[in-house]
XYZ file of C-alpha atoms in Angstrom:
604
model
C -86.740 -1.414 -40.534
C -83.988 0.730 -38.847
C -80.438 0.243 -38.787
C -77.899 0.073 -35.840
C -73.986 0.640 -35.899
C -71.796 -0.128 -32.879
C -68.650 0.146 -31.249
C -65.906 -0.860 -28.808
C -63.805 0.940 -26.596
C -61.765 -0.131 -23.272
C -59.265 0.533 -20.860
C -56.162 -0.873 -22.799
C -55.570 -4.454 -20.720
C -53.623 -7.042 -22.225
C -54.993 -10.182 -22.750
C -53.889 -14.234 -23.825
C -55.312 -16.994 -25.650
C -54.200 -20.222 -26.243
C -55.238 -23.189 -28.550
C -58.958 -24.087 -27.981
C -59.193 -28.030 -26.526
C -62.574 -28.234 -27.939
C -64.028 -27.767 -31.559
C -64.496 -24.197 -31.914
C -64.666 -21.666 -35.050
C -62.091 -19.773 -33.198
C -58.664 -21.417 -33.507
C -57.502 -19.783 -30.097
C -58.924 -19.152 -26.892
C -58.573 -15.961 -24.661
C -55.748 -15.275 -22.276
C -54.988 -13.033 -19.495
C -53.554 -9.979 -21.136
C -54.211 -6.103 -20.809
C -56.689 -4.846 -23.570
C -58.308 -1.801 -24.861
C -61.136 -1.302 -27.404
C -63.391 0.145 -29.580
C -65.628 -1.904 -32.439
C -68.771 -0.686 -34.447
C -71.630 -2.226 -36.422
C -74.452 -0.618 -39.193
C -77.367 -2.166 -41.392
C -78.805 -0.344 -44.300
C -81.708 0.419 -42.984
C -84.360 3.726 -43.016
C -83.333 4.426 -39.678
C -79.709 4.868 -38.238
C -79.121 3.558 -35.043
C -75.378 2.896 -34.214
C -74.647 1.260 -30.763
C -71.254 1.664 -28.796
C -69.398 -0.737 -26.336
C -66.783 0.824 -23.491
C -65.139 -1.572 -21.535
C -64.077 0.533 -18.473
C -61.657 -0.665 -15.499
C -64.722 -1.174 -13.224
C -67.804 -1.764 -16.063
C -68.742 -2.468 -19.101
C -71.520 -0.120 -20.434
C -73.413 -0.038 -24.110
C -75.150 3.084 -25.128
C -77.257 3.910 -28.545
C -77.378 6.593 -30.709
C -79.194 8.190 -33.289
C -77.823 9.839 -37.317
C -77.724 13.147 -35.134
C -74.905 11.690 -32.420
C -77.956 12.164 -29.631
C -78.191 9.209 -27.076
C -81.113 7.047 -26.952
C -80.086 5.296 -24.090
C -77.241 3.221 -22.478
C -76.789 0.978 -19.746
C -73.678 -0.730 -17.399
C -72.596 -3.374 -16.075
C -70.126 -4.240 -13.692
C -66.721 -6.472 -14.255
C -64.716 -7.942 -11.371
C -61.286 -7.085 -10.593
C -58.656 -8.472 -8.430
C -55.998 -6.333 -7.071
C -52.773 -7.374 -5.211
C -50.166 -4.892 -4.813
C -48.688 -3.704 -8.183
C -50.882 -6.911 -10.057
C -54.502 -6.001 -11.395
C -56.238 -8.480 -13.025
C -59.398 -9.580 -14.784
C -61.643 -11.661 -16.607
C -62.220 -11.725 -20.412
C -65.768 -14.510 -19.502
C -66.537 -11.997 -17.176
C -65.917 -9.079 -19.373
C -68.292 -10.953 -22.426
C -70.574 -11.672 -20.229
C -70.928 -8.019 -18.735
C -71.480 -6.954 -22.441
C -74.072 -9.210 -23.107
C -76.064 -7.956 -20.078
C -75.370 -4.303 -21.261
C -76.314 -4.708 -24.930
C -79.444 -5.994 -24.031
C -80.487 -3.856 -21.020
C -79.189 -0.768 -23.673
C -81.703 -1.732 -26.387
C -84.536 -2.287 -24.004
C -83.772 1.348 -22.189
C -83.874 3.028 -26.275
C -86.940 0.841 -26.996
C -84.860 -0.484 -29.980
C -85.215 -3.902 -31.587
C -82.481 -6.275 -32.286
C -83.376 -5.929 -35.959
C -82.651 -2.171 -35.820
C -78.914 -2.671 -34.527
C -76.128 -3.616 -36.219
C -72.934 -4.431 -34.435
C -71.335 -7.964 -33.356
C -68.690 -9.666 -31.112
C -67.937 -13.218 -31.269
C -65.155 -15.817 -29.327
C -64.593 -19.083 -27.869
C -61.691 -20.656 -25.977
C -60.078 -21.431 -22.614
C -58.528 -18.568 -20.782
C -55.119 -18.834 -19.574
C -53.819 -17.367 -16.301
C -51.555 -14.580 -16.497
C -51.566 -14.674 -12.255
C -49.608 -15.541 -9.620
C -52.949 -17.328 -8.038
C -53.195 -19.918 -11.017
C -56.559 -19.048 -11.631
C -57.478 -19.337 -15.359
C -60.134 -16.785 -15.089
C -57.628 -14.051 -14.458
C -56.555 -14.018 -18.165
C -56.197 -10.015 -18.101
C -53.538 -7.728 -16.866
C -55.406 -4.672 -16.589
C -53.698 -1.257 -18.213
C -52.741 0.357 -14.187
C -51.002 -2.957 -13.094
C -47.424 -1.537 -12.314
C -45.551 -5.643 -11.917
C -43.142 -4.898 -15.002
C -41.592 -1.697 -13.936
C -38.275 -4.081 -14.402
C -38.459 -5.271 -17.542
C -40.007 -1.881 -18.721
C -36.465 -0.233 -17.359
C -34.205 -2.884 -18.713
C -35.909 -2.798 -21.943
C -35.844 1.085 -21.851
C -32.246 0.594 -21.441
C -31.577 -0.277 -24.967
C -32.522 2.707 -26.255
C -34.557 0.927 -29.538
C -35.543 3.339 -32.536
C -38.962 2.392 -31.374
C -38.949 4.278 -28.245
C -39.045 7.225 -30.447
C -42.401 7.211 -31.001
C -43.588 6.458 -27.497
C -41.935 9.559 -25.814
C -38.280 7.813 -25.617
C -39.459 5.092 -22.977
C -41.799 2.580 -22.071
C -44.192 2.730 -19.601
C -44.684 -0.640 -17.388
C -48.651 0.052 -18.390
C -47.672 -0.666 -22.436
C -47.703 -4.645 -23.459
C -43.862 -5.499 -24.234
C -42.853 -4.882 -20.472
C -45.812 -6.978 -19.459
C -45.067 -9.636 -21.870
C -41.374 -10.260 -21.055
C -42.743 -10.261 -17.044
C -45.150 -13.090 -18.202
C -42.206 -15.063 -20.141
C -39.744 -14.649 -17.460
C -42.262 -15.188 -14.283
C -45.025 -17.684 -15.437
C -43.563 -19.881 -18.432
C -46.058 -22.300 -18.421
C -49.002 -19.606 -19.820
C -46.553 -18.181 -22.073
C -46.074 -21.589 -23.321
C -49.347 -22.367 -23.646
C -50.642 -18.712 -25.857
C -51.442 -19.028 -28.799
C -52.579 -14.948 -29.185
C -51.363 -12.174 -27.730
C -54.312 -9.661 -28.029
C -55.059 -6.357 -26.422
C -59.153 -6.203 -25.134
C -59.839 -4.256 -27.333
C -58.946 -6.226 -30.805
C -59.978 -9.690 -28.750
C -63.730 -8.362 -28.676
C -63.331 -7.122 -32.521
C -62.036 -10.550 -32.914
C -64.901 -11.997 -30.241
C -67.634 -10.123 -32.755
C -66.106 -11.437 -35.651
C -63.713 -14.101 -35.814
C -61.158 -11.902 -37.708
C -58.043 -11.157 -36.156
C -57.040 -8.182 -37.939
C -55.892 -5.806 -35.303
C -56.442 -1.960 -34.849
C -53.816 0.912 -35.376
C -54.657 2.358 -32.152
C -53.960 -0.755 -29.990
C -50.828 -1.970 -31.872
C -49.114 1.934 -32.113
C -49.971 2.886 -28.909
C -49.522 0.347 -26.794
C -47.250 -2.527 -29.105
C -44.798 -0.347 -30.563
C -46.297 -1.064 -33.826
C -44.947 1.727 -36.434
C -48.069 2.883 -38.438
C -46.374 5.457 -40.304
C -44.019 2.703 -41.886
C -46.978 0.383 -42.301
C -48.785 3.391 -44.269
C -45.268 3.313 -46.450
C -44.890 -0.056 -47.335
C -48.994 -0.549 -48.076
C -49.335 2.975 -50.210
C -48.554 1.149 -53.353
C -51.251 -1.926 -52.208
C -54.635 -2.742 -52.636
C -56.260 -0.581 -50.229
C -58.316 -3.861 -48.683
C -54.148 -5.028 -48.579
C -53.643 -4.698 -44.288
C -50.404 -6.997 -43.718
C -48.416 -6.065 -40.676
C -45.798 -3.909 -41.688
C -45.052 -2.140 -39.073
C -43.157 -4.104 -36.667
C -39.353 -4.057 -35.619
C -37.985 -7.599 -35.584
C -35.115 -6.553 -33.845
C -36.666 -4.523 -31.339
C -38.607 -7.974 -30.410
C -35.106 -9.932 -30.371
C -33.512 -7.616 -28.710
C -35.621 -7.743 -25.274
C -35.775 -11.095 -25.058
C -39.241 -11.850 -26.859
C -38.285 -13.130 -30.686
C -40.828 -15.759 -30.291
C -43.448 -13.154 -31.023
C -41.649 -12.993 -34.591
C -42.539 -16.119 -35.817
C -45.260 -17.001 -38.150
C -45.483 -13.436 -39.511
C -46.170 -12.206 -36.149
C -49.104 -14.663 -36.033
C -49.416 -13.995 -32.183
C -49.439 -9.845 -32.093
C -51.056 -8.915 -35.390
C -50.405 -10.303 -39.004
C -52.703 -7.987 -40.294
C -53.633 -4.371 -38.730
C -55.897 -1.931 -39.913
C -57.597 1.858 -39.354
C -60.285 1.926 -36.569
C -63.200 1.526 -38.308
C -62.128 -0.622 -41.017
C -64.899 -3.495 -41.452
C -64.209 -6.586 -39.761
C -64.719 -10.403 -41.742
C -68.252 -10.811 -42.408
C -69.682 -8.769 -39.853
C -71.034 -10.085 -36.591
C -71.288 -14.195 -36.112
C -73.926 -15.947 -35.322
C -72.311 -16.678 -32.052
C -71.667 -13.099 -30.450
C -74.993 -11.887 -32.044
C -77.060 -14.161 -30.173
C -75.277 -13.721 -27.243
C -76.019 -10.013 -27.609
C -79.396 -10.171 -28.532
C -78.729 -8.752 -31.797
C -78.797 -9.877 -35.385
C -75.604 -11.693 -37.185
C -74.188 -9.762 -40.203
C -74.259 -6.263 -38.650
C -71.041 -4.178 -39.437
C -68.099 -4.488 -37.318
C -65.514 -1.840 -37.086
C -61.652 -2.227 -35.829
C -61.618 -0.601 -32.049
C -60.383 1.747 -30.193
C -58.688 2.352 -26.805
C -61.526 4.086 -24.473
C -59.469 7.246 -24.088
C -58.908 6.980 -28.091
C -62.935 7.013 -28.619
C -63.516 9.676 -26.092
C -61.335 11.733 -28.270
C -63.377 10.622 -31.216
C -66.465 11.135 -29.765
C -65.521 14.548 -28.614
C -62.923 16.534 -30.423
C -64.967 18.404 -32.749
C -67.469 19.333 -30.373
C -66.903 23.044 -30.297
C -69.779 25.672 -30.428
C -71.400 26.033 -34.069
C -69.969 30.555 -33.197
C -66.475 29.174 -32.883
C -66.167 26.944 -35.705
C -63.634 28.200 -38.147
C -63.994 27.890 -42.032
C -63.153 24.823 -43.848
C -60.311 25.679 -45.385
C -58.769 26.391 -41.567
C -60.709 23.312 -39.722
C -57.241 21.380 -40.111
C -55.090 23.568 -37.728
C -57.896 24.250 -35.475
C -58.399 20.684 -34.456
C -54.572 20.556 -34.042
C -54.896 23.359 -31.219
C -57.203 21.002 -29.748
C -56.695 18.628 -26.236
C -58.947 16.426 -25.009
C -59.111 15.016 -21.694
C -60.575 11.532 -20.785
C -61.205 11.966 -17.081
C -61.936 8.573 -15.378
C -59.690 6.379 -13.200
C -57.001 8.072 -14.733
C -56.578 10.940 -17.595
C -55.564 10.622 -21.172
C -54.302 13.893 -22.519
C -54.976 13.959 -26.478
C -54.023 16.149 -29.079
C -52.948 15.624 -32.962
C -50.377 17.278 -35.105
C -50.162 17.099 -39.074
C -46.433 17.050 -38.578
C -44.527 14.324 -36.017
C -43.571 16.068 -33.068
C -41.172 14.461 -30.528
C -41.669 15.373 -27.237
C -39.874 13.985 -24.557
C -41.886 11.806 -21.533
C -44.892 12.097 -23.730
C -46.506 9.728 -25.685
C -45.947 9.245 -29.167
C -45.924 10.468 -31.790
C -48.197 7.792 -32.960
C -49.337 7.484 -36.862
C -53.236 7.002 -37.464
C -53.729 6.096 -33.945
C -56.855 8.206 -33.459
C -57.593 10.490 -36.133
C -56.518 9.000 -39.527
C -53.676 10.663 -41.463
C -52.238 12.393 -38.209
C -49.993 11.950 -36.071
C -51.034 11.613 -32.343
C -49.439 13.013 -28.745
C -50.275 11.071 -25.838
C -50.138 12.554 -22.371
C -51.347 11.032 -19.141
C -51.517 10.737 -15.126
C -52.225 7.277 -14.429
C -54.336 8.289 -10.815
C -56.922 11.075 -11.361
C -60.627 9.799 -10.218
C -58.674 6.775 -8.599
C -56.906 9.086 -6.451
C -59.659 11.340 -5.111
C -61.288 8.085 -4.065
C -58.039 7.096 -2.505
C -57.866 10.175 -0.625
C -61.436 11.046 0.183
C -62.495 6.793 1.313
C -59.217 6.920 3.525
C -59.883 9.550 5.711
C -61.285 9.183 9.190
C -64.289 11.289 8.345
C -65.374 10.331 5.351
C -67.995 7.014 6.917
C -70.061 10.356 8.641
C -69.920 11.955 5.729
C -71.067 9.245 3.054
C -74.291 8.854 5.318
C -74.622 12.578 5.164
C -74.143 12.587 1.555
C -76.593 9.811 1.304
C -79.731 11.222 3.688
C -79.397 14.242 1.178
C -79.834 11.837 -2.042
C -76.442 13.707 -3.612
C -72.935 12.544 -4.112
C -70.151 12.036 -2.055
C -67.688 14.308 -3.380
C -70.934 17.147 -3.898
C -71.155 17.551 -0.828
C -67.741 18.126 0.088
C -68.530 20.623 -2.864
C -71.176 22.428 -0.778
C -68.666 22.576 1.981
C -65.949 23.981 0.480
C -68.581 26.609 -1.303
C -69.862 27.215 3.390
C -66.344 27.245 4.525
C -65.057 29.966 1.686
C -68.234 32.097 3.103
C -67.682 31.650 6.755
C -63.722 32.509 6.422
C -64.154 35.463 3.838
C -61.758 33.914 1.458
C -61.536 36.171 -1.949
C -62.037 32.541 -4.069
C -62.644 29.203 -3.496
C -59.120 27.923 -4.490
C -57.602 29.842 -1.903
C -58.585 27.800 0.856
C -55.693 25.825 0.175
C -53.160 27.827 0.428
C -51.358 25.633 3.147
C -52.019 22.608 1.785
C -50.535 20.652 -1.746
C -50.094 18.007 -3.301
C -48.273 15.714 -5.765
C -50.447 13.613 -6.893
C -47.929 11.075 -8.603
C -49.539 8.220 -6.408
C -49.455 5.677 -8.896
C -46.248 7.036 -10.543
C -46.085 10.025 -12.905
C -47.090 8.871 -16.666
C -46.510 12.557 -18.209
C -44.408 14.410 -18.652
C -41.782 13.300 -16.118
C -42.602 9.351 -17.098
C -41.288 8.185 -14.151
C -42.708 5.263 -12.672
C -41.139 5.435 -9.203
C -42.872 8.951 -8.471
C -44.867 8.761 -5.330
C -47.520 11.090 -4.167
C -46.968 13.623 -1.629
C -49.626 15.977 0.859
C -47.715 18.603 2.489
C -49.783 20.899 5.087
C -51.260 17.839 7.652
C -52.574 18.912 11.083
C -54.354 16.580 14.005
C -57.629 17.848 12.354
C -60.160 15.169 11.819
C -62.728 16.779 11.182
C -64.478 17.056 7.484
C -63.874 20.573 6.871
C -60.077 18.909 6.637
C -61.234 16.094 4.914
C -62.410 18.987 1.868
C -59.140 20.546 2.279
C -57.646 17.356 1.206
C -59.927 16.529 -1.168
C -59.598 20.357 -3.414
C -55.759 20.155 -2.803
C -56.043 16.992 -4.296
C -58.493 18.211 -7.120
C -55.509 21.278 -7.829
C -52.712 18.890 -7.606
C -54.253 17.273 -10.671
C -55.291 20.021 -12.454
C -51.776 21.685 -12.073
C -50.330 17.968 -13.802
C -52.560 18.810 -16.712
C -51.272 22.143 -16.537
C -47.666 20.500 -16.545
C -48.394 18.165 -19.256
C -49.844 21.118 -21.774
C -47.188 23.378 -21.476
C -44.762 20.697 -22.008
C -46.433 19.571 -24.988
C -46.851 23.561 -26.122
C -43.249 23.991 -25.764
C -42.157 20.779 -28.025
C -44.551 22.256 -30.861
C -47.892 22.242 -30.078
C -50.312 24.864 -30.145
C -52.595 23.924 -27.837
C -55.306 26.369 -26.933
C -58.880 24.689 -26.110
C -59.453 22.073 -23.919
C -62.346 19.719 -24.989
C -63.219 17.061 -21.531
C -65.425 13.697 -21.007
C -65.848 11.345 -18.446
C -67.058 10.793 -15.246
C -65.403 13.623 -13.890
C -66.544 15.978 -16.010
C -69.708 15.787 -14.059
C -67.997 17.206 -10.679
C -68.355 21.148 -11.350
C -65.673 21.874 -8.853
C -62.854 19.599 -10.570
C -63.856 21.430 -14.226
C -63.386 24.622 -12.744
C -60.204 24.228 -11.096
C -58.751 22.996 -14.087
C -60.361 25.971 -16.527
C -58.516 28.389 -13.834
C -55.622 26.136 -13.723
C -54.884 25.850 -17.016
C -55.601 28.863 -18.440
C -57.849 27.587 -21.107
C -61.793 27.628 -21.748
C -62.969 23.968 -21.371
C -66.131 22.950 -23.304
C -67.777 19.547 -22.513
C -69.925 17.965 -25.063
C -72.946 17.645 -25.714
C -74.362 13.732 -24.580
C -73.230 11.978 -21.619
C -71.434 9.320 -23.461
C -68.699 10.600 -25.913
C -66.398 7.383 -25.094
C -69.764 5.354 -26.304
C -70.243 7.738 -29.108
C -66.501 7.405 -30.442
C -67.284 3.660 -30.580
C -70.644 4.082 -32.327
C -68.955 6.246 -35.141
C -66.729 3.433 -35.727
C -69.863 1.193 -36.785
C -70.972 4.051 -38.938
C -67.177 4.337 -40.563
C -67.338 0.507 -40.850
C -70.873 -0.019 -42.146
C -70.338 3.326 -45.132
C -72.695 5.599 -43.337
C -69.685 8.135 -43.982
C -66.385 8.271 -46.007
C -63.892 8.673 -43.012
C -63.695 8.709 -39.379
C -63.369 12.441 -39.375
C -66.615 13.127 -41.498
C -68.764 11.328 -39.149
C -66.776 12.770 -36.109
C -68.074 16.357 -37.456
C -71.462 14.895 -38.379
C -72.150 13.249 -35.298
C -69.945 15.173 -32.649
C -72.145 18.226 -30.779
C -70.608 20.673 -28.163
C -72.013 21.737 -24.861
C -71.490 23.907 -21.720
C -68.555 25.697 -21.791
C -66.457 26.653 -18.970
C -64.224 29.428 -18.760
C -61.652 30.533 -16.450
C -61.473 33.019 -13.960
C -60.820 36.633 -15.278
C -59.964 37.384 -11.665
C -56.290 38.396 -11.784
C -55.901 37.324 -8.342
C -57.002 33.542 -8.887
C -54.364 33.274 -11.679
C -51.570 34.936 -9.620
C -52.561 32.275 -6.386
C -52.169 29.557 -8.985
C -49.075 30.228 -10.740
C -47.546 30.277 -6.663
C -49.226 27.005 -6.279
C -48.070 25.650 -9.531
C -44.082 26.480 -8.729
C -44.375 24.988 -5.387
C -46.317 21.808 -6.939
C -43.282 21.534 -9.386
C -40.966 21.808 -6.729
C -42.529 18.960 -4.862
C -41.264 16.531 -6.917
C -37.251 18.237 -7.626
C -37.513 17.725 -3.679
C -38.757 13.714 -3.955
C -35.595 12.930 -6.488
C -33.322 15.019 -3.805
C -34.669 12.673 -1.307
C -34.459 9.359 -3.209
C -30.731 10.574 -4.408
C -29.910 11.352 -0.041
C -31.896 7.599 1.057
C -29.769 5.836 -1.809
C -26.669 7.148 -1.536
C -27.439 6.052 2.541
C -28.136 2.707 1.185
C -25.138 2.022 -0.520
């Protein structure tokens, strides 16, 4: 009989439960709150067969791996999503449910028997609305919704100790803002929750029944202090995971010293590593509505962009590894960057560094026993929708794109590649050389953390036509690459060392976008080796949790596995063009707070 492992990641929403009505195992029921996740299961079995779980902002998708980190197959499945101005919302029934279907269709894909797998998710309860619209199924506020940029500023205002270790301020995407706009704007839910829970620890808990939540979640996203929970457990039972980490007066201070009570019985009383093995494994419940088989190993999760990191950051080429005794500070010259809807920026130090509009420094938050730097840009494959659906060409060119059988945003590829040719332009990049752009859209997350940023395109004509349509579109590709660029020299210049760039997620797949960033940056970029790293970080948390290896970073090394690499341009001329591009893309936003400071002193 083979074994399976599995694991969670998502999108970081932030979710709500309240006392269940009926008789339930679970004492609380899920509420509308932003979550994110990672959770892992493993049998001992001859066979190792770990499966992962990534709950995305648009799907939920499973994949399955072998000992060798090699996928055996995965399948998705979509979640809805409501969206009203700065609110974004969703469903944790929908969400299960989505999982279910993906588990299932996953192990029928890799031909693998519910015996074989080992990984569980378990919950019951009544959702409670965290929406203006009432409607109880809307139990999530989903990581991008942008409603508490208020209470994030007033609470940013107070200048806690705690904002130390999140880059000195709050972003309206982390849970206290979003709580205290839930308190102050709907009292009846907040009346009525029983849990707090990011995604994330609510499918852990869903799997399990055990409400122990993860480092990640509560560091990065609660203000949870894992270094000071490490110091007040050293001296403990190492099974010992009580909630030390938590600032009482940070809580009381913004308004929200209900979350205090009971030991903290609604945000965490107990917190652990991701990976750490979860109550009695998977119930009965969650495993047959997964298909699977109750007892299977359940780690503590991760946020997506947390197991992409996992699943990725030692994937360098077996030439470039560097002895043992220097594999420490190489992975600490390592980024990696989580390229979906948005882009997580990840890197780890082995000493706290401070860095200002950056996120972090957070304890154990992704790699145990280091301290982790957050960077961001809250818009990446979100925006090049946004910019490419909006145009007045882009209908023709979707049916185009279609009749060929190839992407979208391929073709406008294969027209930048035509148009470079028919205009004799030295390099591809330089067909933008009238045309930038900010791409601060949805507000700029790193470095600047400024949640009132707004995206700018500088260099419109009357042209229609979708040759101007790809302008837009590789301006828009550049304006994002030179953020990263932003974010890595910021984070070089506050102590890092950054000098490889590892990269997963969708898109990764878009040759174009990888390349502009190699050039951009400055920095070879390798991708790794399976489709699925976010899935993979996940899986290695059911191998952590079910033994299969001593620590999360033995399996990551075990079960991580580089592929292409992409270098940048040695043309002197490309790097030149960029550097112009990149002083006039940070000049685009010194203009925007010139502007904002001329329309408010007009406003006065």
């Amino acid at each position: 009989m083979s074994g399976k492992r599995r694991g969670w990641s998502d999108s970081a929403p932030l979710l709500a439960q309240q006392h269940s009505q009926q008789k339930s195992q679970h004492p609380y029921q899920p509420r509308s709150v932003s979550l994110e996740m990672t959770t892992s299961t493993v049998p001992a079995t001859a066979r190792s067969v770990f499966l992962g779980i990534d709950v995305g902002t648009g799907s939920a998708r499973a994949g399955l791996f072998d000992e060798n980190g090699k996928l055996l197959g995965s399948s998705s499945s979509p979640i809805q999503i409501w969206k009203d101005g700065d609110c974004v919302e969703q469903s944790s029934t929908d969400i299960w449910h989505a999982i279910s279907a993906a588990v299932k269709a996953a192990c029928s894909l890799a031909e693998v028997s519910k015996e074989e797998v080992k990984v569980a998710v378990d919950a019951e309860g009544s959702p409670v609305t965290v929406s203006w619209s009432g409607d109880s199924r809307r139990n999530i506020i989903v990581w991008m919704d942008h409603r508490a940029v208020e209470q994030a500023e007033r609470i940013n205002s107070r200048n806690s100790t705690v904002l130390q270790y999140c880059g000195g301020a709050l972003s309206p995407e982390m849970q206290p803002p979003k709580l205290l706009w839930v308190k102050e704007n709907l009292p009846d839910s907040w009346s009525m929750v029983f849990r707090w829970m990011d995604l994330s620890d609510w499918l852990s808990y869903r799997a399990t029944g055990d409400d122990t939540r993860s480092l990640c979640t509560t560091v990065c996203k609660w203000t949870y202090l894992g270094h000071a929970h490490m110091h007040q457990n050293n001296e403990k039972d190492s099974r010992d995971m009580e909630a030390c980490g938590w600032d009482d007066d940070f809580w009381e201070e913004i308004g929200l010293s209900d979350l205090v009570d009971g030991h903290h019985a609604k945000i965490g009383r107990s917190v652990a590593f991701p990976g750490h093995p979860l109550g009695s494994g998977l119930t009965s419940t969650a495993a047959k509505e997964l298909g699977l088989v109750a007892g299977i190993p359940v780690g503590t999760s991760l946020i997506d962009a947390h197991a992409g990191g996992v699943g990725v950051m030692e994937s360098v080429p077996l030439s470039d590894s560097e002895p043992k005794e220097s594999d420490k500070e190489a992975l600490c010259r390592r980024m990696v960057l989580v390229c979906g809807t948005s882009t997580c920026h990840m890197a780890i130090s082995q000493n706290k560094l401070f860095i200002p509009g950056v996120w972090g420094p957070y304890w154990s938050a992704m790699v145990p026993e280091h301290w982790l730097t957050e960077g961001g840009q809250s818009a990446t494959g979100a925006l090049l929708d946004y910019m490419v659906e909006n145009h007045v060409a882009s209908p023709h060119l979707a049916n185009r794109a279609a009749s060929q059988r190839i992407s979208l945003f391929e073709l406008l590829n294969k027209i930048l590649e035509t148009m470079m040719l028919d205009l004799k332009r030295p390099f591809l990049a330089s067909l933008t050389e009238d045309m930038h752009v900010l791409p601060d859209f949805h507000g700029n997350r790193s470095p600047i953390a400024d949640p009132k940023a707004k995206g700018m395109l500088c260099g419109l004509t009357l042209d229609t036509s979708e040759k101007q349509l790809a302008l837009q579109y590789l301006a828009t590709v550049q304006g994002i690459a030179y953020g990263t660029r932003h974010i890595v020299e910021h984070c070089n210049a506050h102590g890092h060392e950054i000098d490889t760039i590892l990269a997963c997620g969708g898109l990764v797949k878009n040759a174009l976008f990888i390349q502009e960033h190699a050039d951009i940056i400055g920095c070879p970029i390798i991708l790794p080796r399976e489709s699925e790293p976010v899935l993979l970080g996940a899986a290695i948390l059911g191998a952590v949790a079910a033994r299969k290896y001593c620590s999360l970073h033995e399996a990551m090394k075990a079960l991580n596995a580089a592929g292409q690499v992409i270098h940048p341009s040695k043309d002197p001329k490309v790097k030149k063009y960029h550097d112009a591009k990149y002083r006039i893309f940070r000049e685009l936003y010194e203009q925007q707070l010139s502007h904002r400071s001329i329309m408010a002193e007009a406003l006065e």
